[in-house]
Short mmCIF file of C-alpha atoms in Angstrom, two decimals:
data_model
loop_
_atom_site.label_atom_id
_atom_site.label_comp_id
_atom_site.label_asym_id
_atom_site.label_seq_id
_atom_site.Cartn_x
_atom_site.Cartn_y
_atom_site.Cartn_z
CA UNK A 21 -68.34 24.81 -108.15
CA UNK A 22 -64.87 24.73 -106.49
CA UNK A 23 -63.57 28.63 -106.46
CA UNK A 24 -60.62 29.02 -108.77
CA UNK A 25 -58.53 30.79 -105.36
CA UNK A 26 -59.15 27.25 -103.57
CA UNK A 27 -57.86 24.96 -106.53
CA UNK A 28 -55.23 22.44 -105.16
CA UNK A 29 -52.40 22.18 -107.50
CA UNK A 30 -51.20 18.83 -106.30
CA UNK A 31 -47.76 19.93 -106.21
CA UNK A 32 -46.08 21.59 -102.94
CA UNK A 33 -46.07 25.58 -102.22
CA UNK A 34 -42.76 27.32 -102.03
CA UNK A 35 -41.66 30.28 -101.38
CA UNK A 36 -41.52 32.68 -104.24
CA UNK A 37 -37.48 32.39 -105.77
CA UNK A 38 -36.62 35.67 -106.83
CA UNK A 39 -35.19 34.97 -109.85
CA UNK A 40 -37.23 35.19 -113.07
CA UNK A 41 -37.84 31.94 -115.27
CA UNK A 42 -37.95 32.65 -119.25
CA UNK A 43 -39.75 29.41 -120.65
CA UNK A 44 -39.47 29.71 -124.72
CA UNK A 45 -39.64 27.22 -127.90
CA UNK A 46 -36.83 26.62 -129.20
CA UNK A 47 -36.58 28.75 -132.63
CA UNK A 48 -33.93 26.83 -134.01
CA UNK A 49 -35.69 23.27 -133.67
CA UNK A 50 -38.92 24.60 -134.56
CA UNK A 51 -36.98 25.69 -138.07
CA UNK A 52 -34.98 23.13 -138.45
CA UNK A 53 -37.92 20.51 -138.23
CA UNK A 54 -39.95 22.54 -140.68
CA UNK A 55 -37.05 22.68 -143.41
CA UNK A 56 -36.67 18.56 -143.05
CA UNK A 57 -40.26 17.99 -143.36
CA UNK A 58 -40.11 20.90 -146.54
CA UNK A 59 -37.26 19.26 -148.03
CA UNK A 60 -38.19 15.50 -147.36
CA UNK A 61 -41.65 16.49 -148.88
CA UNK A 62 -39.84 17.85 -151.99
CA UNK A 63 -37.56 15.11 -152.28
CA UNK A 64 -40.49 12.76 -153.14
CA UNK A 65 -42.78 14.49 -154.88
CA UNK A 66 -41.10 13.52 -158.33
CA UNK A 67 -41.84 10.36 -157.32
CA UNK A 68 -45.64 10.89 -156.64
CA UNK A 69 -46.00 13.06 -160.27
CA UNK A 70 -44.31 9.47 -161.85
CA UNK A 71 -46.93 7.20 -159.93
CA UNK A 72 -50.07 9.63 -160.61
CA UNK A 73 -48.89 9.67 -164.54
CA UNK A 74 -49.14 5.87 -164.51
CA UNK A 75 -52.88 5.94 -163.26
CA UNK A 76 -55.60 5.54 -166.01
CA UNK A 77 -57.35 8.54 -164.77
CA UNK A 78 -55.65 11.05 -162.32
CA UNK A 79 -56.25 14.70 -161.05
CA UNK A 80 -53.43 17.16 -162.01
CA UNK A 81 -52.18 15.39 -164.82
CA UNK A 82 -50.75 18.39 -166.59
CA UNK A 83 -48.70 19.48 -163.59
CA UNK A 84 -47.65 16.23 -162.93
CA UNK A 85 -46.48 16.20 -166.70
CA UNK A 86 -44.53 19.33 -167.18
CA UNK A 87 -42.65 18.79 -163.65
CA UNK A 88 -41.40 15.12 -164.71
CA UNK A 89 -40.40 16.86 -168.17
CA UNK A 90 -37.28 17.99 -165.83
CA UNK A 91 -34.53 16.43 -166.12
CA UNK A 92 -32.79 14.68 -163.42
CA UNK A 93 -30.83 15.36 -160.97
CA UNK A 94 -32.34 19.15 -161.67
CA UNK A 95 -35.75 18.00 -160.84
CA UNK A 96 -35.06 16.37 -157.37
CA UNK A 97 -32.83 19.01 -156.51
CA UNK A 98 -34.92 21.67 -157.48
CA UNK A 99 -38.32 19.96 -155.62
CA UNK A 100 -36.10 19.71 -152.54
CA UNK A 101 -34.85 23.78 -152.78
CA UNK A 102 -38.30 24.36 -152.93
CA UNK A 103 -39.36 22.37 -150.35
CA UNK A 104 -37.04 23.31 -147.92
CA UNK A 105 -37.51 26.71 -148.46
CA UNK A 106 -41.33 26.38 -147.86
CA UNK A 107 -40.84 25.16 -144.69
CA UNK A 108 -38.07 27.47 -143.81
CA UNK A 109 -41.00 29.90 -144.44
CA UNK A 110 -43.61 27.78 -142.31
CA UNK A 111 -40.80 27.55 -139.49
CA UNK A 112 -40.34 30.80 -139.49
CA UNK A 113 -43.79 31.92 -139.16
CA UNK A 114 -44.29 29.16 -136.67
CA UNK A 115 -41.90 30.45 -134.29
CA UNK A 116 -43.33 34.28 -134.85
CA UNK A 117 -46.76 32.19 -133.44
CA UNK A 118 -45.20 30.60 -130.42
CA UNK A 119 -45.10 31.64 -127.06
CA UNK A 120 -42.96 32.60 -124.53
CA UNK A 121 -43.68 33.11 -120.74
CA UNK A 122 -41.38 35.22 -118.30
CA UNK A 123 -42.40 34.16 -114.54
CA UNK A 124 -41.63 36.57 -111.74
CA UNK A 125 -42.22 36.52 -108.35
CA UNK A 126 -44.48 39.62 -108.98
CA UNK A 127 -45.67 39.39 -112.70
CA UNK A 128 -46.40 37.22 -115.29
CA UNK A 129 -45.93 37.82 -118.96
CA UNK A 130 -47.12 35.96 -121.85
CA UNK A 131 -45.23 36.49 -125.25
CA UNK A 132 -47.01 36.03 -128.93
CA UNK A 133 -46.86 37.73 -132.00
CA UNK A 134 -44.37 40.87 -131.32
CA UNK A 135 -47.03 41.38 -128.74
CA UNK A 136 -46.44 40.82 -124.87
CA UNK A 137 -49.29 40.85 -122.07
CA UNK A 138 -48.02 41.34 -118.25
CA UNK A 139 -50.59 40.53 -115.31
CA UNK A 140 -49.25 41.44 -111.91
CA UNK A 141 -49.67 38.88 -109.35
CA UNK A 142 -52.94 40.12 -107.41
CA UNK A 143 -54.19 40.15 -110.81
CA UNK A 144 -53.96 36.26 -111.40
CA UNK A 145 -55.97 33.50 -109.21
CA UNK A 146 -55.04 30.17 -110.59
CA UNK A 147 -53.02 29.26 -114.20
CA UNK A 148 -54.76 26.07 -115.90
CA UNK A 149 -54.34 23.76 -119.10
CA UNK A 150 -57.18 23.85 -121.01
CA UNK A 151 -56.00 20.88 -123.93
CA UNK A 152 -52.97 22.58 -126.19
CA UNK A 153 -54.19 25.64 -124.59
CA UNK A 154 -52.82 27.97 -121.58
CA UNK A 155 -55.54 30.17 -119.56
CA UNK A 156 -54.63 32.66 -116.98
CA UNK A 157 -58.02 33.35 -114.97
CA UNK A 158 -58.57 36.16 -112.06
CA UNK A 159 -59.99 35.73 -108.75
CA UNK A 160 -63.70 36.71 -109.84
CA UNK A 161 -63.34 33.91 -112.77
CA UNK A 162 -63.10 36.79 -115.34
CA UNK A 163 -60.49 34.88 -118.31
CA UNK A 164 -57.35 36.99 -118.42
CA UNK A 165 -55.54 34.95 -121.55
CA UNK A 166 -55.90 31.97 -123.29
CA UNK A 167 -52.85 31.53 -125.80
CA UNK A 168 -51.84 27.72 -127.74
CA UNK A 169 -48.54 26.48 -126.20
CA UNK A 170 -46.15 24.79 -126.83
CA UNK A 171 -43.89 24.74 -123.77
CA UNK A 172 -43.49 21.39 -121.52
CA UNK A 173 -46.38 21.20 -119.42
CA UNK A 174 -44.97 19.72 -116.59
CA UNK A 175 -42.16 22.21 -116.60
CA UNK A 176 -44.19 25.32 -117.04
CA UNK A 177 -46.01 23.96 -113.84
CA UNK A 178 -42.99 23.81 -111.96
CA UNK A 179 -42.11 27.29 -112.70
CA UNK A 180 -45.13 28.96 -111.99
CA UNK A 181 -45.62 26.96 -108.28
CA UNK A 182 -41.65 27.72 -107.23
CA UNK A 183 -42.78 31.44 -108.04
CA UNK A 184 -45.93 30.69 -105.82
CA UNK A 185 -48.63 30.74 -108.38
CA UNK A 186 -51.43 27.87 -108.59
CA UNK A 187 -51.76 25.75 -111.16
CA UNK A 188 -54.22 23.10 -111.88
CA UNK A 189 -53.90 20.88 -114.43
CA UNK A 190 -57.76 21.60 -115.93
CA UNK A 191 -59.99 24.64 -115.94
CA UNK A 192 -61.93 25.04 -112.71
CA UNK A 193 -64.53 26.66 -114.30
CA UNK A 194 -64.88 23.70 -117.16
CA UNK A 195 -68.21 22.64 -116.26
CA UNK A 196 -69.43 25.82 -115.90
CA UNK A 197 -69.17 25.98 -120.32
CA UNK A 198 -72.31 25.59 -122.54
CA UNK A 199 -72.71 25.19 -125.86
CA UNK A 200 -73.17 27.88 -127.77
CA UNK A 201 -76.40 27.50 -131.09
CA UNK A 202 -77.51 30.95 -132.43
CA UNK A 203 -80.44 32.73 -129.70
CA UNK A 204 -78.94 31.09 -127.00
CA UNK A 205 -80.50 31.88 -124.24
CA UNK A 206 -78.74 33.40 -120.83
CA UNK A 207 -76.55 35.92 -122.94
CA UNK A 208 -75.87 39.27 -122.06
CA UNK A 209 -77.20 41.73 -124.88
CA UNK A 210 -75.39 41.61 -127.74
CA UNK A 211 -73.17 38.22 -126.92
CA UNK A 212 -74.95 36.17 -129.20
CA UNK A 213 -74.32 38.49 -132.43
CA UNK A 214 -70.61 38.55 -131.37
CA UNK A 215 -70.65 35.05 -131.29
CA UNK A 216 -72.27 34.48 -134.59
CA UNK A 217 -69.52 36.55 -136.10
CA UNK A 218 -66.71 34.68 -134.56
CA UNK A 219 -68.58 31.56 -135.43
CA UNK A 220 -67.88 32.77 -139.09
CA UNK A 221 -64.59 34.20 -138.48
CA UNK A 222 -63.28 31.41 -137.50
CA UNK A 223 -63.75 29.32 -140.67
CA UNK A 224 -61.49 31.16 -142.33
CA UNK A 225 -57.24 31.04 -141.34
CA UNK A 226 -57.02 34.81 -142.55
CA UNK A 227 -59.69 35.65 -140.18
CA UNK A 228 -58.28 34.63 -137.20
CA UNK A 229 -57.47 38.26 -135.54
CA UNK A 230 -61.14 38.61 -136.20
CA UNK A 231 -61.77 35.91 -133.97
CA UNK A 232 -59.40 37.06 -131.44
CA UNK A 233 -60.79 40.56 -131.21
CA UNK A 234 -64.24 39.23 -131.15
CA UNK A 235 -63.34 37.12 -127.82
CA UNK A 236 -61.83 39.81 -126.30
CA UNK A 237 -65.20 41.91 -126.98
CA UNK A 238 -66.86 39.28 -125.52
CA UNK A 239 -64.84 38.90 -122.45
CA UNK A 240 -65.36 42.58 -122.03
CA UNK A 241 -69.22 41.67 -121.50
CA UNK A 242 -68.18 39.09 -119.17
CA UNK A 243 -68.70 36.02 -121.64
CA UNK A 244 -66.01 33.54 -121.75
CA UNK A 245 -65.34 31.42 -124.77
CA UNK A 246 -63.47 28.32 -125.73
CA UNK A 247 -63.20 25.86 -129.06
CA UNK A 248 -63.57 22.69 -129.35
CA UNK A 249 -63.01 22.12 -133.27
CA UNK A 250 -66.17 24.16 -134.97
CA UNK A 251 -67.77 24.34 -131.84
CA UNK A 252 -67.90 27.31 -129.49
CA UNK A 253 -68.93 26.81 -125.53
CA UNK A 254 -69.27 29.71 -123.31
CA UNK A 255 -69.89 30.56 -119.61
CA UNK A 256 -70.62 33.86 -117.50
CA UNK A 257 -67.46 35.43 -115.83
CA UNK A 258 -68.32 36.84 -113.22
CA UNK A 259 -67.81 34.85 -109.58
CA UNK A 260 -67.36 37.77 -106.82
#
């Protein structure tokens, strides 16, 4: 297995630039898409309560009933208030979940949640792409961060080679994953009951710190996870 220090990143070393790069969603098109979709969503949902009431049989048929007893225009206008404020809501919470990435020539820091992780640049051997997902990995193959972004892929590359960091555009360490099915063997002590909890906390939304705190446990017994849908895969972290 190719070590992560050696990965080629395809794309030319330069020297480090100096100047720090601040890579960020944009909040207000992240919002502003939201509240269309919210309000285009309420704008027709009169129309869907009219076409369920005209089945012979049809699920929420009382709903459906007392929101066409509105009156027009009230009703449209009121579905699209409504919708537009739900996604104002989703937008909003959307952006809260997105991150941000500061590159310097002698840090790195990742931005989610009110919450901000810095790795110094000895710290980090090679960034990667793992799908939607960006993973910051250290020289011994321990997993520093894995966080969903958003950001242009090809221009979060850029920025992290002119500050001199590797990139590759896939985990060196991919093949290295297993499956994980309860008594797996190969696991330190105690892996495969943290995994059997973040199996379960992940089928929940509301548990998803759970699941975050439950990697980080693992990580801290040198177990590296990633998802695929329901499906967790692991690998051993330490390379040295």
């Amino acid at each position: 297995m190719e070590d992560a220090r050696n990965v080629q990143t395809g794309k030319k070393q330069v020297p480090p630039t100096g100047k720090d790069t601040e890579l960020a969603e944009s909040a207000w098109v992240i919002t502003l898409f939201c509240v269309a979709c919210g309000a285009g969503i309420g704008a027709v949902l009169p129309l869907l309560a009219r076409l369920l009431l005209k089945l012979p049989w049809a699920p929420l048929e009382g709903p459906a009933e007392l929101l066409t007893s509105i009156p027009e225009p009230a009703l449209t206008l009121g579905t699209v208030a409504v919708g537009a404020l739900g996604g104002l809501l989703l937008g909003l919470t959307a952006v809260h979940e997105s991150l941000s990435v500061r590159v310097c020539d002698t840090h790195l820091a990742l931005t989610i949640r009110d919450s901000t992780q810095e790795f110094i640049r000895e710290e980090i051997a090679v960034l990667c792409r793992d799908g939607k997902q960006l993973v910051v990995l250290a020289p011994d193959g321990m997993e520093l961060a894995r966080e969903h972004c958003g950001l242009p892929w090809p221009r979060l590359a850029e920025a992290l080679v002119e500050h001199g960091y590797r990139w590759a555009e896939e985990d060196p360490y991919r093949a290295e994953f297993r499956r994980w099915v309860p008594s797996t063997p190969g696991l330190p002590e105690g892996a495969d009951a943290l995994l059997r909890a973040r199996a379960q906390a992940r089928k929940s939304d509301d548990d998803a710190e759970d699941a975050r705190e439950l990697r980080r446990e693992l990580l801290r017994l040198g177990v590296v996870v990633r998802d695929e849908e329901k499906r967790q895969y692991w690998r051993l972290a330490r390379h040295n």
